[in-house]
C-alpha cells in the first residue's frame, strides 16, 4: 500500500510502499476512502505535537473508509461497514489498521469526504462550547481563526446554541465564509483592532481561540467579567502567557480543550458528542466546509495549504486517486 510516511523530524515525509498490516485483537483493517488534514499533522512532522507517535509513522489523524477485516474479539462491526475513525495517525494511506473502539458508523447520507472532515473539527467545538465553556443562549462568543478547520465549526455550533457570534479571521474572503456559517459580526485580524472592535460590541462572554499569540492577548482584554476563554490551539506559533492577577481582577476562567484526550479518560463524552453531531448532520443543521479535496499524490500540497493558511475549513485527501 502507498502511504505518506515520516522517518525523521528533520526531513519531510515521503510516499512509501508499505505492506498491509493484519489486524490484531480488537482492531479492524480499513480500506481508506478519505483522510482529513489537521494542523496537528504539521506539528507531528517536527515532533511538537503532544501525541506524536514514535518514528517511523504515517501521517493523517482522521479517516473514513470501509471495514475489510476484523481482528479477534471485534463485535458490532462487519466487513463492508462504512465508518469514520480517529486513529491519531496512519490516515494518509490506502489502507490502515485501527482500534475498533475508535470506529463510528457513518450516517447513510454522509460522504467519505464529509466524514473525514467531521470528527476533530466538529467534535472539538461541540465539547469546547457545550461541555467546557457551558455557552448559554444570548451570550456573546468570539471565535479567533474563524475560517479555519475548527474555528468555522465553532461559528456554526455557537449559532446553533443561541449565541451572538463574533468571527475574527484574516481578510474579507475568509470573513465572508464565516458570515455564511452564521457569524453576526466580523473582525479582520489583518487590519482591525481586535480589542477595540470586540469592546465596541459589548465584550465577549466566551472566547474560542485556536490561534494564540497577539490575538489571544487582544481577546483577553476584551472579555466581560466572568468570561471563559478556551485555549484550543496555537496556529500562530506563539503560546500566550497569562498573568494570574489579570484573571483575578475580572474573575476570568481560562480552560484548555484537547479533543483526543477524552479517548483516554472520558470516552463516553466524546462518543455521545459525536452521536449528537451526526444527528445534526442528518437533519441538515451542519455540514463540513471543505475548501480543497486533493488526490493522494497531492497530500503534501494539502499540508502546505494548512501551513500557508491558504485553506478555509478543511482540506481532505481522497483515496484512491
XYZ file of C-alpha atoms in Angstrom:
321
model
C 0.000 0.000 0.000
C 1.059 3.602 -0.572
C 1.425 5.864 2.472
C 2.836 9.289 3.348
C 5.469 8.128 5.821
C 7.647 10.114 8.224
C 11.020 8.673 9.246
C 12.699 11.776 10.726
C 11.602 15.029 12.335
C 14.392 16.769 10.431
C 13.222 15.596 6.988
C 9.883 15.935 5.155
C 7.550 12.943 4.823
C 7.749 10.838 1.678
C 5.456 8.416 -0.115
C 6.460 4.850 0.684
C 5.190 1.423 -0.319
C 4.408 -0.479 2.882
C 2.941 -3.940 3.489
C -0.677 -4.047 4.603
C -0.857 -4.994 8.282
C -3.060 -7.744 9.672
C -5.450 -6.515 12.389
C -4.676 -7.774 15.865
C -7.197 -8.453 18.627
C -9.674 -5.595 18.948
C -8.605 -3.998 15.659
C -10.060 -3.523 12.189
C -8.453 -3.365 8.776
C -9.825 -0.373 6.885
C -9.759 0.388 3.175
C -9.360 4.161 3.442
C -11.512 6.378 1.210
C -10.616 9.827 2.563
C -8.369 11.468 5.158
C -8.885 14.881 6.742
C -5.767 17.002 7.274
C -5.189 18.916 10.505
C -2.731 21.444 11.888
C -1.628 18.672 14.245
C -0.151 16.854 11.234
C 2.273 19.749 10.787
C 3.221 19.661 14.458
C 3.807 15.905 14.298
C 6.216 16.384 11.405
C 8.506 18.357 13.725
C 7.789 16.291 16.843
C 5.977 19.152 18.585
C 2.526 17.612 18.970
C 1.520 16.286 22.386
C 0.612 12.884 20.903
C 3.363 12.475 18.314
C 3.878 8.716 17.813
C 7.284 7.074 17.733
C 9.085 7.206 14.393
C 8.537 5.980 11.777
C 4.807 6.535 11.233
C 2.239 7.525 8.633
C 0.616 10.939 8.889
C -3.143 11.522 8.982
C -5.275 11.732 12.146
C -8.833 11.094 10.917
C -10.181 8.921 8.143
C -13.270 7.456 6.551
C -13.404 4.125 4.811
C -14.810 0.617 4.561
C -14.110 -2.183 7.004
C -12.347 -5.085 5.257
C -11.053 -7.313 8.055
C -11.985 -7.841 11.710
C -9.426 -8.763 14.341
C -10.225 -11.285 17.045
C -12.838 -10.176 19.541
C -14.325 -7.351 17.483
C -18.096 -7.161 17.753
C -20.652 -4.685 16.460
C -18.884 -4.206 13.113
C -18.799 -6.261 9.927
C -16.842 -6.208 6.679
C -18.433 -3.672 4.351
C -19.410 -1.225 7.100
C -18.687 2.419 6.291
C -17.002 4.056 9.278
C -15.184 7.191 10.387
C -12.128 6.677 12.578
C -9.975 8.970 14.675
C -6.761 6.966 14.594
C -4.312 9.663 15.683
C -2.037 8.745 12.754
C -1.933 6.324 9.836
C -4.563 8.039 7.686
C -2.745 9.302 4.581
C -2.587 5.815 3.133
C -4.573 3.366 1.069
C -5.134 1.006 3.993
C -4.859 1.187 7.781
C -5.297 -0.828 10.948
C -7.103 0.905 13.813
C -8.658 0.093 17.179
C -12.256 -0.948 16.613
C -13.401 1.180 19.570
C -12.457 4.282 17.570
C -14.675 3.420 14.614
C -18.041 5.171 14.315
C -20.579 4.203 11.668
C -21.176 6.972 9.168
C -24.740 8.141 8.523
C -26.050 6.727 5.244
C -26.256 10.221 3.772
C -22.655 11.151 4.639
C -19.925 11.128 2.011
C -16.436 9.837 2.892
C -15.066 13.346 2.357
C -17.522 14.839 4.853
C -16.830 12.038 7.343
C -13.064 12.556 7.102
C -13.541 16.288 7.723
C -16.034 15.877 10.538
C -14.815 14.324 13.769
C -11.993 16.540 15.042
C -13.370 19.882 13.853
C -16.978 19.449 14.994
C -16.090 17.284 17.988
C -13.635 19.869 19.308
C -16.071 22.768 19.051
C -19.033 20.827 20.416
C -17.185 19.672 23.547
C -15.419 23.002 23.987
C -18.519 25.177 23.801
C -21.021 22.816 25.395
C -19.116 20.748 27.940
C -16.235 23.057 28.882
C -17.432 26.649 28.455
C -21.160 25.977 29.036
C -22.074 28.540 26.392
C -25.587 29.896 27.015
C -28.218 31.324 24.631
C -27.844 35.090 24.355
C -24.143 35.122 25.285
C -21.502 36.591 23.003
C -18.969 34.175 21.535
C -15.740 35.459 19.973
C -14.091 32.979 17.592
C -10.451 33.579 16.645
C -9.314 31.860 13.456
C -12.969 31.696 12.471
C -12.396 30.415 8.925
C -10.079 27.578 9.936
C -10.840 23.900 10.366
C -12.111 24.124 13.936
C -12.942 27.827 14.007
C -15.602 27.581 11.332
C -17.353 24.785 13.231
C -17.286 26.948 16.371
C -19.164 29.647 14.450
C -21.773 27.106 13.304
C -22.231 25.439 16.669
C -22.214 28.739 18.554
C -25.133 29.921 16.437
C -26.983 26.632 16.937
C -26.537 27.082 20.696
C -28.146 30.548 20.521
C -25.079 32.765 20.932
C -24.243 36.015 19.206
C -21.082 35.159 17.267
C -18.191 37.500 16.510
C -15.892 35.967 13.882
C -12.273 37.068 13.628
C -10.291 35.961 10.559
C -7.691 37.304 8.135
C -9.082 39.083 5.079
C -12.509 39.632 3.500
C -12.671 36.261 1.712
C -12.263 34.278 4.922
C -14.659 36.584 6.764
C -17.295 36.023 4.098
C -17.068 32.266 4.702
C -17.537 32.867 8.436
C -20.531 35.094 7.696
C -22.085 32.336 5.588
C -21.581 29.945 8.527
C -23.709 32.245 10.695
C -21.419 34.892 12.196
C -23.257 38.016 13.343
C -20.214 40.339 13.415
C -16.911 40.227 11.520
C -13.438 41.419 12.535
C -10.496 41.434 10.137
C -7.427 40.248 12.041
C -5.173 41.843 9.407
C -6.498 45.388 9.668
C -8.816 45.806 12.671
C -8.046 46.488 16.326
C -9.493 43.280 17.770
C -9.733 44.538 21.345
C -11.454 47.788 20.374
C -13.839 46.078 17.956
C -14.948 43.445 20.488
C -15.364 46.007 23.275
C -17.470 48.177 20.935
C -19.790 45.176 20.566
C -20.126 44.858 24.334
C -17.299 42.398 25.047
C -17.096 38.602 24.942
C -18.617 36.055 27.314
C -16.714 33.168 25.708
C -13.534 33.271 23.602
C -12.698 30.331 21.328
C -9.011 30.572 20.467
C -7.213 28.290 18.030
C -4.634 30.994 17.195
C -2.844 32.173 20.358
C -0.288 34.969 20.338
C -1.326 38.592 19.967
C -4.914 37.702 19.085
C -5.354 35.906 22.399
C -3.938 38.930 24.232
C -6.387 41.268 22.482
C -9.354 38.979 23.145
C -8.319 38.540 26.782
C -8.505 42.295 27.268
C -11.947 42.494 25.616
C -13.648 39.982 27.911
C -16.639 40.691 30.100
C -16.409 39.857 33.821
C -16.684 36.078 34.383
C -15.842 35.340 30.751
C -14.466 31.926 29.803
C -11.514 31.628 27.420
C -10.996 28.346 25.550
C -7.449 27.536 24.516
C -7.833 25.208 21.512
C -4.508 25.568 19.668
C -1.704 27.882 18.640
C -1.764 28.277 14.870
C 0.254 31.488 15.229
C 3.127 29.507 16.736
C 3.024 31.736 19.821
C 1.753 30.239 23.089
C 0.368 33.130 25.184
C 1.486 33.683 28.758
C -1.324 34.566 31.166
C -0.912 36.778 34.227
C -2.898 35.303 37.113
C -3.614 38.722 38.618
C -5.414 39.743 35.421
C -7.610 36.653 35.720
C -8.465 37.659 39.268
C -9.462 41.235 38.524
C -12.190 40.263 36.042
C -12.990 36.845 37.524
C -11.981 35.190 34.255
C -11.553 31.473 33.566
C -9.080 30.058 31.052
C -9.569 26.405 30.096
C -7.904 24.044 27.667
C -9.549 21.588 25.302
C -7.728 18.671 23.672
C -10.409 16.620 21.962
C -8.343 13.465 21.530
C -7.545 13.373 25.238
C -11.104 12.369 26.060
C -10.450 8.972 24.478
C -8.193 8.145 27.426
C -10.208 9.437 30.406
C -13.837 10.057 29.350
C -14.560 8.362 26.005
C -18.298 8.387 26.688
C -18.319 12.197 26.453
C -16.644 12.046 23.078
C -18.842 9.316 21.633
C -22.010 10.959 22.977
C -20.966 14.243 21.412
C -20.325 12.601 18.034
C -23.689 10.853 18.140
C -25.459 14.188 18.584
C -23.356 15.802 15.849
C -24.121 13.004 13.382
C -27.825 13.563 14.105
C -27.399 17.271 13.375
C -25.693 16.351 10.083
C -28.567 14.056 9.064
C -31.024 16.827 9.920
C -29.127 19.237 7.672
C -28.163 21.566 10.531
C -24.399 21.272 9.975
C -22.190 20.372 7.015
C -18.395 20.486 6.835
C -16.888 23.284 4.785
C -14.162 21.682 2.658
C -12.108 24.126 0.625
C -9.871 21.537 -1.069
C -10.260 17.856 -1.977
C -6.981 16.505 -3.348
C -5.861 13.063 -4.537
C -3.399 11.029 -2.504
C -0.489 12.041 -4.740
C -1.039 15.697 -3.748
C -1.197 15.164 0.020
C 1.975 17.179 0.579
C 0.345 20.073 -1.287
C -2.598 19.779 1.103
C -0.308 20.062 4.122
C 1.278 23.157 2.585
C -2.177 24.737 2.227
C -2.561 24.423 6.010
C 0.950 25.718 6.689
C 0.457 28.791 4.482
C -3.104 29.391 5.745
C -4.472 29.301 2.208
C -7.288 26.894 3.047
C -10.607 27.504 4.750
C -12.483 24.916 6.740
C -10.945 21.532 5.955
C -8.548 20.029 3.432
C -9.351 16.405 2.561
C -7.279 13.800 0.751
C -9.344 11.457 -1.410
C -8.118 7.855 -1.633
C -7.811 6.170 -4.082
C -6.972 8.745 -6.720
